[in-house]
C-alpha cells in the first residue's frame, strides 16, 4: 500500500496568565485626583475581553462598562498580551471599594 502523510497543527489552550494574579493592591488617592488601575493578560488564544467589576463600599457589585460613571475602560492588545485599564477621574469617597478584572 502507499504511505500517506498529513501535517496537523495542535494548539494547546491553557488558562490565561494574569499579571500579578497572586497580588492584591491597595491604592489611596486624594479626593479629586485621577487614578488608573490596569490588568494584563497573556494567553494563546487571547480571551475575547477583560471584564471589570466593582464592589462599592455598600457591598453592591457592579459590572463596569466602557464609560460608566466617572470611569473609563481602555483595552489594548499586542501579540499574545491584552491590557485593560480603568481610569477614575475626580475620585471621591463613593468610588472606594474593590475593583476586580476577569479574563
CSV table of C-alpha atoms in Angstrom, one decimal, residues 5-86:
chain,number,residue,atom,x,y,z
A,5,UNK,CA,1.3,11.7,5.5
A,6,UNK,CA,-0.6,14.7,6.7
A,7,UNK,CA,0.6,17.7,8.7
A,8,UNK,CA,-1.5,18.6,11.7
A,9,UNK,CA,-1.3,21.7,13.9
A,10,UNK,CA,-2.3,21.3,17.5
A,11,UNK,CA,-2.9,24.5,19.6
A,12,UNK,CA,-2.7,23.8,23.3
A,13,UNK,CA,-5.1,26.1,25.1
A,14,UNK,CA,-4.5,26.9,28.8
A,15,UNK,CA,-5.9,29.4,31.2
A,16,UNK,CA,-4.9,33.0,30.8
A,17,UNK,CA,-1.9,34.3,32.8
A,18,UNK,CA,-2.9,37.4,34.7
A,19,UNK,CA,0.0,39.7,35.5
A,20,UNK,CA,0.1,40.0,39.3
A,21,UNK,CA,-2.5,37.2,39.7
A,22,UNK,CA,-1.4,36.4,43.2
A,23,UNK,CA,-1.2,40.0,44.3
A,24,UNK,CA,-3.7,42.4,45.7
A,25,UNK,CA,-3.0,46.1,45.7
A,26,UNK,CA,-4.3,48.9,47.9
A,27,UNK,CA,-4.4,52.3,46.3
A,28,UNK,CA,-5.0,55.6,48.1
A,29,UNK,CA,-5.8,58.8,46.4
A,30,UNK,CA,-6.7,62.3,47.4
A,31,UNK,CA,-10.2,63.4,46.5
A,32,UNK,CA,-10.5,64.9,43.1
A,33,UNK,CA,-7.4,63.2,41.7
A,34,UNK,CA,-7.2,60.7,38.8
A,35,UNK,CA,-6.4,57.0,39.5
A,36,UNK,CA,-5.6,54.3,36.9
A,37,UNK,CA,-5.9,50.6,37.5
A,38,UNK,CA,-4.6,48.1,35.0
A,39,UNK,CA,-4.7,44.3,34.3
A,40,UNK,CA,-2.5,42.5,31.8
A,41,UNK,CA,-3.4,39.0,30.4
A,42,UNK,CA,-1.0,36.8,28.4
A,43,UNK,CA,-2.7,33.9,26.6
A,44,UNK,CA,-2.9,31.9,23.4
A,45,UNK,CA,-5.5,32.4,22.2
A,46,UNK,CA,-6.4,35.7,23.9
A,47,UNK,CA,-9.7,36.0,25.7
A,48,UNK,CA,-12.4,38.0,23.9
A,49,UNK,CA,-12.2,40.6,26.5
A,50,UNK,CA,-11.3,41.6,30.1
A,51,UNK,CA,-14.2,42.4,32.3
A,52,UNK,CA,-14.1,44.7,35.3
A,53,UNK,CA,-16.4,44.5,38.3
A,54,UNK,CA,-16.5,47.0,41.2
A,55,UNK,CA,-17.9,46.2,44.6
A,56,UNK,CA,-18.6,49.5,46.2
A,57,UNK,CA,-18.5,50.5,49.8
A,58,UNK,CA,-22.1,49.4,50.3
A,59,UNK,CA,-21.2,45.8,49.1
A,60,UNK,CA,-23.1,46.2,45.8
A,61,UNK,CA,-21.3,44.6,42.8
A,62,UNK,CA,-21.4,46.5,39.5
A,63,UNK,CA,-20.1,45.3,36.2
A,64,UNK,CA,-18.3,48.3,34.6
A,65,UNK,CA,-18.9,49.3,31.0
A,66,UNK,CA,-16.6,51.3,28.8
A,67,UNK,CA,-17.7,54.6,30.2
A,68,UNK,CA,-19.7,54.1,33.4
A,69,UNK,CA,-19.9,56.9,35.9
A,70,UNK,CA,-16.6,58.7,36.1
A,71,UNK,CA,-14.8,55.5,35.0
A,72,UNK,CA,-13.3,54.9,31.5
A,73,UNK,CA,-12.0,51.5,30.4
A,74,UNK,CA,-9.4,51.2,27.6
A,75,UNK,CA,-8.4,47.8,26.1
A,76,UNK,CA,-5.2,47.4,24.1
A,77,UNK,CA,-3.7,44.2,22.6
A,78,UNK,CA,-0.3,43.3,21.2
A,79,UNK,CA,1.0,39.9,20.2
A,80,UNK,CA,-0.3,37.5,22.9
A,81,UNK,CA,-1.0,40.1,25.5
A,82,UNK,CA,-4.1,42.2,26.3
A,83,UNK,CA,-4.1,45.1,28.8
A,84,UNK,CA,-7.2,46.7,30.2
A,85,UNK,CA,-7.0,49.9,32.2
A,86,UNK,CA,-9.7,51.6,34.2
